[in-house]
Amino acid sequence: MLTKILAIDVGYSHVKAVSTESRILIPSIVSPYQEMVLADLSSTDTGHLVKVKKVDGTTIIYFVGELAVKEGRGATFTLDRQKHKHPNHDILVLTASRILEAQPGSTLGVGLPVAYYRTQREELIQHLMGVHGDISVNDSILRRISFGKVIVYPQGAAALITAPGLPQNGLVLLVDVGYKTTDYIVAEVVGGKVRPVSNLCGSVETGIYAVHETIALEYQNQTGMPLSVVNVPQVLSEEGKIIHYGREIDFNLTLEKIKTEIAMNIVDQVTARLGERMAFVRKAYLAGGGAKCLPVLSSMFPVTTILPNAQWANAEGILAVVKQTEEAL
Ligand SMILES: Nc1ncnc2c1ncn2[C@@H]1O[C@H](COP(=O)(O)OP(=O)(O)OP(=O)(O)O)[C@@H](O)[C@H]1O
Ligand SMILES: [Mg+2]
């Protein structure tokens, strides 16, 4: 069955896309199609071979996600703060929408950091309303993807919708630890309704990328060989230890040190911004894939909770908003 509504959180490291029926996580890496790949293209575990047929009849093929990582020439986003201007953005949106079986003219929900919400919202809506194409993923039939309506919602505020035990009234803080950026929002809850306090919201330009970069450097120091940052998760998947030509290299000390540094940096910057308002925060929540990676952050406040689906929280919150809006019609 085709879906009419979906929400997509295009992150610097992963795209989180959800519909009422299913969800998909895709590494935000796209590379041009290469003839010489021996991967099993039919398995979604290894990534996605994506065909995009434009209205003028031209077809372009891409590797998206794990396949692009393996292929080695994958490009992630630049540090550009306007993600949607990067060509990979639209390919990722189209790929995620096709995998979630979006029907033509479906309603799409997306997020923007609170700091950019006012200035970029209209432009992002216009941009996404213009995104379309006939898409096939891993040899599925070409299906038209287009959006009949686009809803933009502030990130963080969206994640808070999924927060368990939200107080009925008072200030709450949410810190979304991402790959390149860590967003924080302070919201005033009034009768259960969440209202971001925009002058207490912002972004810290740090995240899990800093961990990966440090490990890549350490790898180079220890082995004399460079390691691309996109390959760091593979190195870390073996409990922080790897074998290099028979010698074990243990990254755990380096990991612990850099994680503490990043966590302290986040806490310092958020605390400085909140000033004395920090004392009035009733509850703090951690979201984003980085929440689990930086457990030190849990001791930030006396009452800190990691959201149950931390990495998915924004996408799920946005989907809830889209559902509500559609039902109200
Ligand atoms: N359980 C986990 N333990 C450790 N790290 C994790 C876990 N889950 C996800 N991560 C890592 O957390 C990082 C941030 O993930 P997330 O999907 O929130 O980033 P993003 O939204 O793509 O980035 P940004 O918000 O900066 O655009 C990623 O590098 C991811 O690999
Ligand atoms: Mg994010």
mmCIF file with all atom_site columns, C-alpha atoms in Angstrom, residues 66-213:
data_model
loop_
_atom_site.group_PDB
_atom_site.id
_atom_site.type_symbol
_atom_site.label_atom_id
_atom_site.label_alt_id
_atom_site.label_comp_id
_atom_site.label_asym_id
_atom_site.label_entity_id
_atom_site.label_seq_id
_atom_site.pdbx_PDB_ins_code
_atom_site.Cartn_x
_atom_site.Cartn_y
_atom_site.Cartn_z
_atom_site.occupancy
_atom_site.B_iso_or_equiv
_atom_site.pdbx_formal_charge
_atom_site.auth_seq_id
_atom_site.auth_comp_id
_atom_site.auth_asym_id
_atom_site.auth_atom_id
_atom_site.pdbx_PDB_model_num
ATOM 1   C CA . GLU A 1 66  ? 26.142 1.753  2.567   1.00 0.00 ? 66  GLU A CA 1
ATOM 2   C CA . LEU A 1 67  ? 26.772 1.017  -1.079  1.00 0.00 ? 67  LEU A CA 1
ATOM 3   C CA . ALA A 1 68  ? 28.245 4.495  -1.554  1.00 0.00 ? 68  ALA A CA 1
ATOM 4   C CA . VAL A 1 69  ? 30.422 4.004  1.560   1.00 0.00 ? 69  VAL A CA 1
ATOM 5   C CA . LYS A 1 70  ? 31.747 0.698  0.224   1.00 0.00 ? 70  LYS A CA 1
ATOM 6   C CA . GLU A 1 71  ? 32.263 2.096  -3.219  1.00 0.00 ? 71  GLU A CA 1
ATOM 7   C CA . GLY A 1 72  ? 34.651 4.561  -1.643  1.00 0.00 ? 72  GLY A CA 1
ATOM 8   C CA . ARG A 1 73  ? 33.986 7.712  -3.601  1.00 0.00 ? 73  ARG A CA 1
ATOM 9   C CA . GLY A 1 74  ? 30.958 8.700  -1.583  1.00 0.00 ? 74  GLY A CA 1
ATOM 10  C CA . ALA A 1 75  ? 30.388 12.314 -0.745  1.00 0.00 ? 75  ALA A CA 1
ATOM 11  C CA . THR A 1 76  ? 28.757 13.462 2.449   1.00 0.00 ? 76  THR A CA 1
ATOM 12  C CA . PHE A 1 77  ? 27.337 16.896 2.984   1.00 0.00 ? 77  PHE A CA 1
ATOM 13  C CA . THR A 1 78  ? 29.609 19.836 3.181   1.00 0.00 ? 78  THR A CA 1
ATOM 14  C CA . LEU A 1 79  ? 29.464 22.024 6.249   1.00 0.00 ? 79  LEU A CA 1
ATOM 15  C CA . ASP A 1 80  ? 26.933 24.129 4.365   1.00 0.00 ? 80  ASP A CA 1
ATOM 16  C CA . ARG A 1 81  ? 24.281 25.268 6.838   1.00 0.00 ? 81  ARG A CA 1
ATOM 17  C CA . GLN A 1 82  ? 21.662 25.180 4.119   1.00 0.00 ? 82  GLN A CA 1
ATOM 18  C CA . LYS A 1 83  ? 21.584 21.431 3.637   1.00 0.00 ? 83  LYS A CA 1
ATOM 19  C CA . HIS A 1 84  ? 18.877 21.490 1.000   1.00 0.00 ? 84  HIS A CA 1
ATOM 20  C CA . LYS A 1 85  ? 21.141 23.394 -1.394  1.00 0.00 ? 85  LYS A CA 1
ATOM 21  C CA . HIS A 1 86  ? 23.500 20.412 -1.577  1.00 0.00 ? 86  HIS A CA 1
ATOM 22  C CA . PRO A 1 87  ? 22.613 18.140 -4.530  1.00 0.00 ? 87  PRO A CA 1
ATOM 23  C CA . ASN A 1 88  ? 22.741 15.036 -2.296  1.00 0.00 ? 88  ASN A CA 1
ATOM 24  C CA . HIS A 1 89  ? 19.835 16.370 -0.234  1.00 0.00 ? 89  HIS A CA 1
ATOM 25  C CA . ASP A 1 90  ? 17.222 15.821 -2.941  1.00 0.00 ? 90  ASP A CA 1
ATOM 26  C CA . ILE A 1 91  ? 18.589 12.410 -3.936  1.00 0.00 ? 91  ILE A CA 1
ATOM 27  C CA . LEU A 1 92  ? 18.335 11.284 -0.304  1.00 0.00 ? 92  LEU A CA 1
ATOM 28  C CA . VAL A 1 93  ? 14.783 12.652 0.035   1.00 0.00 ? 93  VAL A CA 1
ATOM 29  C CA . LEU A 1 94  ? 13.678 10.924 -3.181  1.00 0.00 ? 94  LEU A CA 1
ATOM 30  C CA . THR A 1 95  ? 15.365 7.646  -2.179  1.00 0.00 ? 95  THR A CA 1
ATOM 31  C CA . ALA A 1 96  ? 13.821 7.596  1.301   1.00 0.00 ? 96  ALA A CA 1
ATOM 32  C CA . SER A 1 97  ? 10.387 8.503  -0.092  1.00 0.00 ? 97  SER A CA 1
ATOM 33  C CA . ARG A 1 98  ? 10.534 5.744  -2.697  1.00 0.00 ? 98  ARG A CA 1
ATOM 34  C CA . ILE A 1 99  ? 11.612 3.137  -0.121  1.00 0.00 ? 99  ILE A CA 1
ATOM 35  C CA . LEU A 1 100 ? 8.729  4.182  2.142   1.00 0.00 ? 100 LEU A CA 1
ATOM 36  C CA . GLU A 1 101 ? 6.367  3.783  -0.859  1.00 0.00 ? 101 GLU A CA 1
ATOM 37  C CA . ALA A 1 102 ? 5.236  7.401  -0.935  1.00 0.00 ? 102 ALA A CA 1
ATOM 38  C CA . GLN A 1 103 ? 2.443  8.073  -3.373  1.00 0.00 ? 103 GLN A CA 1
ATOM 39  C CA . PRO A 1 104 ? 2.666  10.977 -5.825  1.00 0.00 ? 104 PRO A CA 1
ATOM 40  C CA . GLY A 1 105 ? 1.541  14.209 -4.159  1.00 0.00 ? 105 GLY A CA 1
ATOM 41  C CA . SER A 1 106 ? 2.045  12.902 -0.627  1.00 0.00 ? 106 SER A CA 1
ATOM 42  C CA . THR A 1 107 ? 2.491  15.181 2.388   1.00 0.00 ? 107 THR A CA 1
ATOM 43  C CA . LEU A 1 108 ? 6.082  15.512 3.552   1.00 0.00 ? 108 LEU A CA 1
ATOM 44  C CA . GLY A 1 109 ? 7.168  16.704 6.981   1.00 0.00 ? 109 GLY A CA 1
ATOM 45  C CA . VAL A 1 110 ? 10.712 17.948 7.552   1.00 0.00 ? 110 VAL A CA 1
ATOM 46  C CA . GLY A 1 111 ? 12.597 19.806 10.272  1.00 0.00 ? 111 GLY A CA 1
ATOM 47  C CA . LEU A 1 112 ? 14.802 22.876 10.517  1.00 0.00 ? 112 LEU A CA 1
ATOM 48  C CA . PRO A 1 113 ? 16.978 23.957 13.448  1.00 0.00 ? 113 PRO A CA 1
ATOM 49  C CA . VAL A 1 114 ? 15.115 26.539 15.541  1.00 0.00 ? 114 VAL A CA 1
ATOM 50  C CA . ALA A 1 115 ? 17.779 29.126 14.678  1.00 0.00 ? 115 ALA A CA 1
ATOM 51  C CA . TYR A 1 116 ? 16.989 28.866 10.943  1.00 0.00 ? 116 TYR A CA 1
ATOM 52  C CA . TYR A 1 117 ? 13.288 28.190 11.217  1.00 0.00 ? 117 TYR A CA 1
ATOM 53  C CA . ARG A 1 118 ? 12.039 31.692 10.527  1.00 0.00 ? 118 ARG A CA 1
ATOM 54  C CA . THR A 1 119 ? 14.515 32.575 7.785   1.00 0.00 ? 119 THR A CA 1
ATOM 55  C CA . GLN A 1 120 ? 14.648 29.272 5.852   1.00 0.00 ? 120 GLN A CA 1
ATOM 56  C CA . ARG A 1 121 ? 11.185 27.779 6.318   1.00 0.00 ? 121 ARG A CA 1
ATOM 57  C CA . GLU A 1 122 ? 9.466  29.311 3.264   1.00 0.00 ? 122 GLU A CA 1
ATOM 58  C CA . GLU A 1 123 ? 12.438 28.650 1.014   1.00 0.00 ? 123 GLU A CA 1
ATOM 59  C CA . LEU A 1 124 ? 12.659 25.019 2.129   1.00 0.00 ? 124 LEU A CA 1
ATOM 60  C CA . ILE A 1 125 ? 8.938  24.492 1.459   1.00 0.00 ? 125 ILE A CA 1
ATOM 61  C CA . GLN A 1 126 ? 9.253  25.983 -2.040  1.00 0.00 ? 126 GLN A CA 1
ATOM 62  C CA . HIS A 1 127 ? 12.331 23.891 -2.689  1.00 0.00 ? 127 HIS A CA 1
ATOM 63  C CA . LEU A 1 128 ? 10.757 20.590 -1.635  1.00 0.00 ? 128 LEU A CA 1
ATOM 64  C CA . MET A 1 129 ? 7.512  21.299 -3.495  1.00 0.00 ? 129 MET A CA 1
ATOM 65  C CA . GLY A 1 130 ? 9.659  21.388 -6.623  1.00 0.00 ? 130 GLY A CA 1
ATOM 66  C CA . VAL A 1 131 ? 11.472 18.106 -5.944  1.00 0.00 ? 131 VAL A CA 1
ATOM 67  C CA . HIS A 1 132 ? 10.149 15.263 -8.091  1.00 0.00 ? 132 HIS A CA 1
ATOM 68  C CA . GLY A 1 133 ? 11.142 12.467 -10.395 1.00 0.00 ? 133 GLY A CA 1
ATOM 69  C CA . ASP A 1 134 ? 10.418 8.857  -11.315 1.00 0.00 ? 134 ASP A CA 1
ATOM 70  C CA . ILE A 1 135 ? 12.436 6.785  -8.882  1.00 0.00 ? 135 ILE A CA 1
ATOM 71  C CA . SER A 1 136 ? 13.476 3.165  -8.695  1.00 0.00 ? 136 SER A CA 1
ATOM 72  C CA . VAL A 1 137 ? 15.457 1.677  -5.823  1.00 0.00 ? 137 VAL A CA 1
ATOM 73  C CA . ASN A 1 138 ? 17.249 -1.646 -6.249  1.00 0.00 ? 138 ASN A CA 1
ATOM 74  C CA . ASP A 1 139 ? 15.340 -2.501 -9.414  1.00 0.00 ? 139 ASP A CA 1
ATOM 75  C CA . SER A 1 140 ? 11.884 -1.690 -8.087  1.00 0.00 ? 140 SER A CA 1
ATOM 76  C CA . ILE A 1 141 ? 9.497  -0.200 -10.661 1.00 0.00 ? 141 ILE A CA 1
ATOM 77  C CA . LEU A 1 142 ? 9.943  3.472  -11.464 1.00 0.00 ? 142 LEU A CA 1
ATOM 78  C CA . ARG A 1 143 ? 7.377  5.426  -9.465  1.00 0.00 ? 143 ARG A CA 1
ATOM 79  C CA . ARG A 1 144 ? 6.677  9.129  -9.474  1.00 0.00 ? 144 ARG A CA 1
ATOM 80  C CA . ILE A 1 145 ? 7.661  10.867 -6.258  1.00 0.00 ? 145 ILE A CA 1
ATOM 81  C CA . SER A 1 146 ? 6.347  14.380 -5.689  1.00 0.00 ? 146 SER A CA 1
ATOM 82  C CA . PHE A 1 147 ? 4.938  16.283 -2.746  1.00 0.00 ? 147 PHE A CA 1
ATOM 83  C CA . GLY A 1 148 ? 1.507  17.880 -2.648  1.00 0.00 ? 148 GLY A CA 1
ATOM 84  C CA . LYS A 1 149 ? 2.220  19.570 0.656   1.00 0.00 ? 149 LYS A CA 1
ATOM 85  C CA . VAL A 1 150 ? 5.324  20.231 2.744   1.00 0.00 ? 150 VAL A CA 1
ATOM 86  C CA . ILE A 1 151 ? 5.222  20.904 6.470   1.00 0.00 ? 151 ILE A CA 1
ATOM 87  C CA . VAL A 1 152 ? 8.309  22.300 8.209   1.00 0.00 ? 152 VAL A CA 1
ATOM 88  C CA . TYR A 1 153 ? 8.581  22.042 11.972  1.00 0.00 ? 153 TYR A CA 1
ATOM 89  C CA . PRO A 1 154 ? 11.365 23.174 14.348  1.00 0.00 ? 154 PRO A CA 1
ATOM 90  C CA . GLN A 1 155 ? 13.771 20.377 15.216  1.00 0.00 ? 155 GLN A CA 1
ATOM 91  C CA . GLY A 1 156 ? 14.045 19.700 18.889  1.00 0.00 ? 156 GLY A CA 1
ATOM 92  C CA . ALA A 1 157 ? 10.488 20.863 19.428  1.00 0.00 ? 157 ALA A CA 1
ATOM 93  C CA . ALA A 1 158 ? 9.552  17.905 17.237  1.00 0.00 ? 158 ALA A CA 1
ATOM 94  C CA . ALA A 1 159 ? 11.706 15.539 19.289  1.00 0.00 ? 159 ALA A CA 1
ATOM 95  C CA . LEU A 1 160 ? 10.078 16.809 22.485  1.00 0.00 ? 160 LEU A CA 1
ATOM 96  C CA . ILE A 1 161 ? 6.705  15.569 21.237  1.00 0.00 ? 161 ILE A CA 1
ATOM 97  C CA . THR A 1 162 ? 8.048  12.040 21.755  1.00 0.00 ? 162 THR A CA 1
ATOM 98  C CA . ALA A 1 163 ? 9.405  12.794 25.257  1.00 0.00 ? 163 ALA A CA 1
ATOM 99  C CA . PRO A 1 164 ? 8.053  10.597 28.029  1.00 0.00 ? 164 PRO A CA 1
ATOM 100 C CA . GLY A 1 165 ? 6.972  12.253 31.281  1.00 0.00 ? 165 GLY A CA 1
ATOM 101 C CA . LEU A 1 166 ? 6.939  15.789 29.895  1.00 0.00 ? 166 LEU A CA 1
ATOM 102 C CA . PRO A 1 167 ? 5.911  18.082 32.759  1.00 0.00 ? 167 PRO A CA 1
ATOM 103 C CA . GLN A 1 168 ? 2.563  19.836 32.234  1.00 0.00 ? 168 GLN A CA 1
ATOM 104 C CA . ASN A 1 169 ? 4.140  23.220 32.894  1.00 0.00 ? 169 ASN A CA 1
ATOM 105 C CA . GLY A 1 170 ? 7.603  24.775 33.151  1.00 0.00 ? 170 GLY A CA 1
ATOM 106 C CA . LEU A 1 171 ? 10.885 24.927 31.266  1.00 0.00 ? 171 LEU A CA 1
ATOM 107 C CA . VAL A 1 172 ? 12.410 21.889 29.611  1.00 0.00 ? 172 VAL A CA 1
ATOM 108 C CA . LEU A 1 173 ? 15.698 21.525 27.761  1.00 0.00 ? 173 LEU A CA 1
ATOM 109 C CA . LEU A 1 174 ? 16.381 19.213 24.861  1.00 0.00 ? 174 LEU A CA 1
ATOM 110 C CA . VAL A 1 175 ? 19.856 18.565 23.495  1.00 0.00 ? 175 VAL A CA 1
ATOM 111 C CA . ASP A 1 176 ? 20.028 16.812 20.111  1.00 0.00 ? 176 ASP A CA 1
ATOM 112 C CA . VAL A 1 177 ? 23.525 15.428 19.632  1.00 0.00 ? 177 VAL A CA 1
ATOM 113 C CA . GLY A 1 178 ? 24.053 14.947 15.918  1.00 0.00 ? 178 GLY A CA 1
ATOM 114 C CA . TYR A 1 179 ? 27.010 14.258 13.711  1.00 0.00 ? 179 TYR A CA 1
ATOM 115 C CA . LYS A 1 180 ? 28.138 17.756 12.755  1.00 0.00 ? 180 LYS A CA 1
ATOM 116 C CA . THR A 1 181 ? 25.931 19.825 15.008  1.00 0.00 ? 181 THR A CA 1
ATOM 117 C CA . THR A 1 182 ? 24.379 19.650 18.414  1.00 0.00 ? 182 THR A CA 1
ATOM 118 C CA . ASP A 1 183 ? 21.134 21.596 18.644  1.00 0.00 ? 183 ASP A CA 1
ATOM 119 C CA . TYR A 1 184 ? 19.629 22.626 21.938  1.00 0.00 ? 184 TYR A CA 1
ATOM 120 C CA . ILE A 1 185 ? 16.226 24.002 22.581  1.00 0.00 ? 185 ILE A CA 1
ATOM 121 C CA . VAL A 1 186 ? 14.597 25.353 25.695  1.00 0.00 ? 186 VAL A CA 1
ATOM 122 C CA . ALA A 1 187 ? 10.839 25.144 25.620  1.00 0.00 ? 187 ALA A CA 1
ATOM 123 C CA . GLU A 1 188 ? 8.149  26.423 27.872  1.00 0.00 ? 188 GLU A CA 1
ATOM 124 C CA . VAL A 1 189 ? 5.494  23.811 28.454  1.00 0.00 ? 189 VAL A CA 1
ATOM 125 C CA . VAL A 1 190 ? 2.095  25.328 29.129  1.00 0.00 ? 190 VAL A CA 1
ATOM 126 C CA . GLY A 1 191 ? -0.749 22.909 29.810  1.00 0.00 ? 191 GLY A CA 1
ATOM 127 C CA . GLY A 1 192 ? 1.186  20.170 28.003  1.00 0.00 ? 192 GLY A CA 1
ATOM 128 C CA . LYS A 1 193 ? 1.831  22.325 24.886  1.00 0.00 ? 193 LYS A CA 1
ATOM 129 C CA . VAL A 1 194 ? 5.484  22.844 23.892  1.00 0.00 ? 194 VAL A CA 1
ATOM 130 C CA . ARG A 1 195 ? 6.604  26.380 22.930  1.00 0.00 ? 195 ARG A CA 1
ATOM 131 C CA . PRO A 1 196 ? 10.274 26.915 22.095  1.00 0.00 ? 196 PRO A CA 1
ATOM 132 C CA . VAL A 1 197 ? 11.836 29.984 23.710  1.00 0.00 ? 197 VAL A CA 1
ATOM 133 C CA . SER A 1 198 ? 13.766 31.101 20.652  1.00 0.00 ? 198 SER A CA 1
ATOM 134 C CA . ASN A 1 199 ? 16.387 33.230 22.400  1.00 0.00 ? 199 ASN A CA 1
ATOM 135 C CA . LEU A 1 200 ? 17.363 30.177 24.469  1.00 0.00 ? 200 LEU A CA 1
ATOM 136 C CA . CYS A 1 201 ? 17.783 27.868 21.477  1.00 0.00 ? 201 CYS A CA 1
ATOM 137 C CA . GLY A 1 202 ? 20.881 27.395 19.401  1.00 0.00 ? 202 GLY A CA 1
ATOM 138 C CA . SER A 1 203 ? 23.505 25.164 17.907  1.00 0.00 ? 203 SER A CA 1
ATOM 139 C CA . VAL A 1 204 ? 26.933 24.062 19.021  1.00 0.00 ? 204 VAL A CA 1
ATOM 140 C CA . GLU A 1 205 ? 29.166 23.204 16.083  1.00 0.00 ? 205 GLU A CA 1
ATOM 141 C CA . THR A 1 206 ? 30.271 19.869 17.437  1.00 0.00 ? 206 THR A CA 1
ATOM 142 C CA . GLY A 1 207 ? 29.053 16.323 17.490  1.00 0.00 ? 207 GLY A CA 1
ATOM 143 C CA . ILE A 1 208 ? 30.059 12.746 16.824  1.00 0.00 ? 208 ILE A CA 1
ATOM 144 C CA . TYR A 1 209 ? 32.118 13.884 13.827  1.00 0.00 ? 209 TYR A CA 1
ATOM 145 C CA . ALA A 1 210 ? 34.744 15.131 16.296  1.00 0.00 ? 210 ALA A CA 1
ATOM 146 C CA . VAL A 1 211 ? 34.971 11.605 17.774  1.00 0.00 ? 211 VAL A CA 1
ATOM 147 C CA . HIS A 1 212 ? 35.381 10.068 14.338  1.00 0.00 ? 212 HIS A CA 1
ATOM 148 C CA . GLU A 1 213 ? 37.963 12.648 13.297  1.00 0.00 ? 213 GLU A CA 1
#
